[in-house]
PDB file of C-alpha atoms and ligand atoms in Angstrom:
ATOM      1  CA  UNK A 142       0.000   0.000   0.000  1.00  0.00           C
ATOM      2  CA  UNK A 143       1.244   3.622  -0.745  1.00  0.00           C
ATOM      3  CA  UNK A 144       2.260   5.519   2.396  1.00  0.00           C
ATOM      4  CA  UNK A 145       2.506   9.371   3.456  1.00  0.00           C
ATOM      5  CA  UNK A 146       4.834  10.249   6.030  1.00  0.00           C
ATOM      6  CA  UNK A 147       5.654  13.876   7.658  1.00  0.00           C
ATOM      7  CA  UNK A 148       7.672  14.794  10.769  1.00  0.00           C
ATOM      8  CA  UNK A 149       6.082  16.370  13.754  1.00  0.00           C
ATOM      9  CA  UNK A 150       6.786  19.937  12.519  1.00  0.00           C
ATOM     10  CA  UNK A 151       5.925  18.881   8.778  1.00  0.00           C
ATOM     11  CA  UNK A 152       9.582  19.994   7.580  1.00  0.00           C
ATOM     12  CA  UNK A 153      10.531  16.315   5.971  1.00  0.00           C
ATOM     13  CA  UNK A 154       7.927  14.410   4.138  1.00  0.00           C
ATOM     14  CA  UNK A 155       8.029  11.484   1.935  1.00  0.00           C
ATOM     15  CA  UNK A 156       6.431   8.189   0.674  1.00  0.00           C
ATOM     16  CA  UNK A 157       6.806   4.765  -0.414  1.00  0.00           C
ATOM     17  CA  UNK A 158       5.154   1.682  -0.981  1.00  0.00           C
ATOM     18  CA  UNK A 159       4.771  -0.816   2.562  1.00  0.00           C
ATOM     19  CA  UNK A 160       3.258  -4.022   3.097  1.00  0.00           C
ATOM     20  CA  UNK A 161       1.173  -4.113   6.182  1.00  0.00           C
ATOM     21  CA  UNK A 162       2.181  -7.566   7.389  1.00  0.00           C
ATOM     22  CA  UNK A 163       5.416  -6.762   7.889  1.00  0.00           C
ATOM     23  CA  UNK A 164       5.025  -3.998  10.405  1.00  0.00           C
ATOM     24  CA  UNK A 165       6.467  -4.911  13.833  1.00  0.00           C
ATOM     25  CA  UNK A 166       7.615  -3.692  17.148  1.00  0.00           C
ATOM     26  CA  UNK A 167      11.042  -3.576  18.010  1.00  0.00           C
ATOM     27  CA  UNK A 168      11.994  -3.411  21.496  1.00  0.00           C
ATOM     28  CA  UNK A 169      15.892  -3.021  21.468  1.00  0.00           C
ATOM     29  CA  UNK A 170      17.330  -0.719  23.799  1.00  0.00           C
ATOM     30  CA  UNK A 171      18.739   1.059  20.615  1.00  0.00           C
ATOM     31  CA  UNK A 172      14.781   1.968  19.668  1.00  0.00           C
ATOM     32  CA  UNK A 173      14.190   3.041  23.438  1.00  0.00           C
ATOM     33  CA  UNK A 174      16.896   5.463  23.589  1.00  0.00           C
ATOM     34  CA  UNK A 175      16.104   6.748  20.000  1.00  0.00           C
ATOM     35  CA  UNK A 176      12.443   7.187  20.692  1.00  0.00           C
ATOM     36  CA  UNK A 177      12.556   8.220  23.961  1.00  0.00           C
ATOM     37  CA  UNK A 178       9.843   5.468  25.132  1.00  0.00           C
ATOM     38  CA  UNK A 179       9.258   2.032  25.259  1.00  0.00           C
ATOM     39  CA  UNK A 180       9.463   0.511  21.885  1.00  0.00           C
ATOM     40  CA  UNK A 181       9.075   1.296  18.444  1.00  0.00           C
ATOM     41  CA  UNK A 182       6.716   0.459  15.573  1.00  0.00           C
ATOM     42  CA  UNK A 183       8.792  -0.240  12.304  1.00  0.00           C
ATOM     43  CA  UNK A 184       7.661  -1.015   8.560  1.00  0.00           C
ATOM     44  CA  UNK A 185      10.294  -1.888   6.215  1.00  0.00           C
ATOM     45  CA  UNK A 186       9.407  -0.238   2.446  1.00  0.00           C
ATOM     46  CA  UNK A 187      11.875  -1.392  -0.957  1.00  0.00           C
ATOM     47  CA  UNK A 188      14.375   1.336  -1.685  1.00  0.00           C
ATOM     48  CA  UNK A 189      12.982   1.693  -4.863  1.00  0.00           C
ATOM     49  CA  UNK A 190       9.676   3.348  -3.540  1.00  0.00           C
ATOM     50  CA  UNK A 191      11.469   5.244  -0.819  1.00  0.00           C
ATOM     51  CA  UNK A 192      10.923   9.214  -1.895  1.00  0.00           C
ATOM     52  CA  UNK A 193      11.845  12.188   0.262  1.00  0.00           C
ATOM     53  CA  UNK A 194       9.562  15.023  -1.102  1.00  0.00           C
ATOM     54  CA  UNK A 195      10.523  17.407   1.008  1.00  0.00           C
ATOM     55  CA  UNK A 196      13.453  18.398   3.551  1.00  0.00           C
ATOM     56  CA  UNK A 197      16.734  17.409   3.909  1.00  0.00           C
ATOM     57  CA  UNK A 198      16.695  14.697   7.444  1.00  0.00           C
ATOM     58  CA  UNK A 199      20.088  14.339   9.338  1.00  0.00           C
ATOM     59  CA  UNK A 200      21.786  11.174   9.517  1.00  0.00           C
ATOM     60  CA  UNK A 201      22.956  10.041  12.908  1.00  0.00           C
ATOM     61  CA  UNK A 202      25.492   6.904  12.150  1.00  0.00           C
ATOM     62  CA  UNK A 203      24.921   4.549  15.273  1.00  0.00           C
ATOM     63  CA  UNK A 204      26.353   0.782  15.001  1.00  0.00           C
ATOM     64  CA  UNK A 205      23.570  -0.882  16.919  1.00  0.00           C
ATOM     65  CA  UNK A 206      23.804  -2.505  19.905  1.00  0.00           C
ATOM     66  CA  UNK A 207      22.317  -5.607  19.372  1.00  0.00           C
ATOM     67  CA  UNK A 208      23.311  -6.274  15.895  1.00  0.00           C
ATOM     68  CA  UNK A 209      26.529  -5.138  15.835  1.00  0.00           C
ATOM     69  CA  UNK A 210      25.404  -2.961  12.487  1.00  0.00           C
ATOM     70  CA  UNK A 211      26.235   0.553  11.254  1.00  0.00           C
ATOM     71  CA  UNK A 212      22.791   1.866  10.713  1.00  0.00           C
ATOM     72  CA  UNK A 213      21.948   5.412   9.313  1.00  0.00           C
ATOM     73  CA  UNK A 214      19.270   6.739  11.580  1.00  0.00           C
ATOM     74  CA  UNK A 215      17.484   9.701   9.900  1.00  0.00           C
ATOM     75  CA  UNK A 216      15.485  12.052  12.218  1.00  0.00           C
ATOM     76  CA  UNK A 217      14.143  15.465  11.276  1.00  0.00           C
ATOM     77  CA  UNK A 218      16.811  18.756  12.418  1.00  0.00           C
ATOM     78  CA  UNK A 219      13.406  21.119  13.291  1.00  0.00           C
ATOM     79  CA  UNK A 220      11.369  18.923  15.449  1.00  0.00           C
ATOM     80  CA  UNK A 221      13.477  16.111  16.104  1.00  0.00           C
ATOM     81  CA  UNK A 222      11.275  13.108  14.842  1.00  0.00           C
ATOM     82  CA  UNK A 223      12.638   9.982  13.777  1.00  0.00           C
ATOM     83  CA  UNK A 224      11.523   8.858  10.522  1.00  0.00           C
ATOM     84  CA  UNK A 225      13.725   6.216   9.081  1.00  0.00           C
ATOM     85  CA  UNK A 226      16.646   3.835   9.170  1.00  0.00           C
ATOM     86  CA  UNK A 227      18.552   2.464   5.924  1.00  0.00           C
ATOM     87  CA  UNK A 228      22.005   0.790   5.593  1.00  0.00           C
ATOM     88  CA  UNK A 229      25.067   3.620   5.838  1.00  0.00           C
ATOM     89  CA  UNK A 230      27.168   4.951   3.004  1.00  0.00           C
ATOM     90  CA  UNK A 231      26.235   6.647  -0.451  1.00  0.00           C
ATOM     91  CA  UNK A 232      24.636   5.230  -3.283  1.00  0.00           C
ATOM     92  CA  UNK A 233      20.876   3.544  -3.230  1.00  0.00           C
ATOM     93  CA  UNK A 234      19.325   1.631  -0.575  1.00  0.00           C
ATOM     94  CA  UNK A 235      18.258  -1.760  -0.820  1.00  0.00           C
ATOM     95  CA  UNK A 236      15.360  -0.691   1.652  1.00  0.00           C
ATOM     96  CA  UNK A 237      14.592   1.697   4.688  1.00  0.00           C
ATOM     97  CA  UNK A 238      12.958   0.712   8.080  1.00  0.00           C
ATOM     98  CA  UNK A 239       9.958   3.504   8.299  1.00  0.00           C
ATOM     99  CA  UNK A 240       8.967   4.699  11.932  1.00  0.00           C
ATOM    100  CA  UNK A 241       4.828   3.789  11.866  1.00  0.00           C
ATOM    101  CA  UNK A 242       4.202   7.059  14.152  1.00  0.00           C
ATOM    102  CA  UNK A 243       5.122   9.290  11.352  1.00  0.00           C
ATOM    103  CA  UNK A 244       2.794   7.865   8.834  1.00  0.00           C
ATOM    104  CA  UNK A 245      -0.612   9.080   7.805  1.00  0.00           C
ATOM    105  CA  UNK A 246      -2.170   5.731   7.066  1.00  0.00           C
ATOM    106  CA  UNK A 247      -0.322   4.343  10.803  1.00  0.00           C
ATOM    107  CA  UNK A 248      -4.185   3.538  11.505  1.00  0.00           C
ATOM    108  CA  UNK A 249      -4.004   0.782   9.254  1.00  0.00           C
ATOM    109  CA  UNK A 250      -0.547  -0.553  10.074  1.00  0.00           C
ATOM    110  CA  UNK A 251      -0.791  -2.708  13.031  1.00  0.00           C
ATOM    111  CA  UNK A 252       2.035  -4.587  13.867  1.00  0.00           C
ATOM    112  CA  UNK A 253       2.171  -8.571  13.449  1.00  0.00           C
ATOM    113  CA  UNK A 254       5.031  -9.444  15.433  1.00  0.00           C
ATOM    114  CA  UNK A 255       7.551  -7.926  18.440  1.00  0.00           C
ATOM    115  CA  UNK A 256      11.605  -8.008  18.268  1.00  0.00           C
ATOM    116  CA  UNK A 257      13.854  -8.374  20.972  1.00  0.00           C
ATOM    117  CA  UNK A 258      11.790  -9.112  23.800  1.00  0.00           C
ATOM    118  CA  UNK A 259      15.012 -10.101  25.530  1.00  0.00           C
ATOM    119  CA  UNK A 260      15.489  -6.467  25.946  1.00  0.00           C
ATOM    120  CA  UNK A 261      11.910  -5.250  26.654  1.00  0.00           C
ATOM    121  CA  UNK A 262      10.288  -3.372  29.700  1.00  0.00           C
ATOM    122  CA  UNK A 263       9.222  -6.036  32.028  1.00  0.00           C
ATOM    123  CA  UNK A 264       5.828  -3.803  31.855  1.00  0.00           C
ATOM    124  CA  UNK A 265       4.949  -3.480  28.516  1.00  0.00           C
ATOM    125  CA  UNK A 266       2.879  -6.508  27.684  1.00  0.00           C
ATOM    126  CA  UNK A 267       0.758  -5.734  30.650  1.00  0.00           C
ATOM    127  CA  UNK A 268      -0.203  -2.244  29.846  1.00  0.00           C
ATOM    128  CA  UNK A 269      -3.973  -3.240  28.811  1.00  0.00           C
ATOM    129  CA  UNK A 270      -4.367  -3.543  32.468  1.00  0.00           C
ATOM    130  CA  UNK A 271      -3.528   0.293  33.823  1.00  0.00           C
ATOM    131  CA  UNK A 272      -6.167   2.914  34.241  1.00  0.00           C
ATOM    132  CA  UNK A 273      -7.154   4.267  31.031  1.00  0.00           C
ATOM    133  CA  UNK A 274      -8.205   8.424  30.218  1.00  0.00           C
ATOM    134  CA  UNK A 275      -9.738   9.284  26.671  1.00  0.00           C
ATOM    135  CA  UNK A 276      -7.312  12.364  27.104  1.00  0.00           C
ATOM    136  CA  UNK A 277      -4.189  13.583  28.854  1.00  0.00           C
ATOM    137  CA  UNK A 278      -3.905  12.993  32.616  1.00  0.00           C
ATOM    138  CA  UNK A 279      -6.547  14.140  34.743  1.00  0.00           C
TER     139      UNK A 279
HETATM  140 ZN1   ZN B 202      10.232  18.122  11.680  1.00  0.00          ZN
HETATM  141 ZN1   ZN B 203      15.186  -1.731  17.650  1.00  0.00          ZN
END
């Protein structure tokens, strides 16, 4: 399916082509720190159908924890949003790892399986049991 993404501030924005089963959740402590939270929702699109169509995003080179992997993490330099990882070096990418929360259609992109539980908050699988507001905190 085509998909729309945009940072928070709407500086970067691009799209590409995903398939909805293969959207997961990682849970590394590389997409804690990144995100600032608990996990994060990835889909991974072909490089072919990757298009930036507008902004320029800047490249953080991080060799990942867990994998042991130079990966290029792009994140807007306004608001700060992550939007994408892809191998590192020039030339065309073989495919880029799209962060779900920056995608229009991220209603329709459940994920299908988690990654790394070995490294995930103790709490996280329970979280259907806290109190729940509509809105912020009250
Ligand atoms: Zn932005
Ligand atoms: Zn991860």
């Amino acid at each position: 399916m085509k998909i729309h993404g945009s940072c928070m501030c709407g500086f970067l924005t691009f799209e590409a082509e995903a398939d909805p089963e293969k959207v997961s959740i990682c849970h590394c402590t590389d997409c804690q720190s990144s995100t600032g939270s608990a996990f994060r929702t990835n889909v991974p699109v072909p490089g072919n159908t990757f298009k930036m169509l507008s902004g320029t995003p800047t490249i953080y080179i991080k060799t990942t924890a867990d994998s042991g992997n130079p990966r290029a993490q792009a994140f807007c330099p306004r608001c700060g949003s992550p939007i994408y990882s892809t191998t590192s070096g020039d030339g065309p990418k073989a495919s880029y790892v799209v962060r779900v929360g920056v995608l229009r259609e991220r209603g329709e992109l459940a994920p299908k399986r988690q990654n790394w539980m070995r490294s995930a908050r103790p709490w996280v699988t329970e979280i259907g049991a806290l109190n729940r507001n509509e809105k912020g905190a009250t």
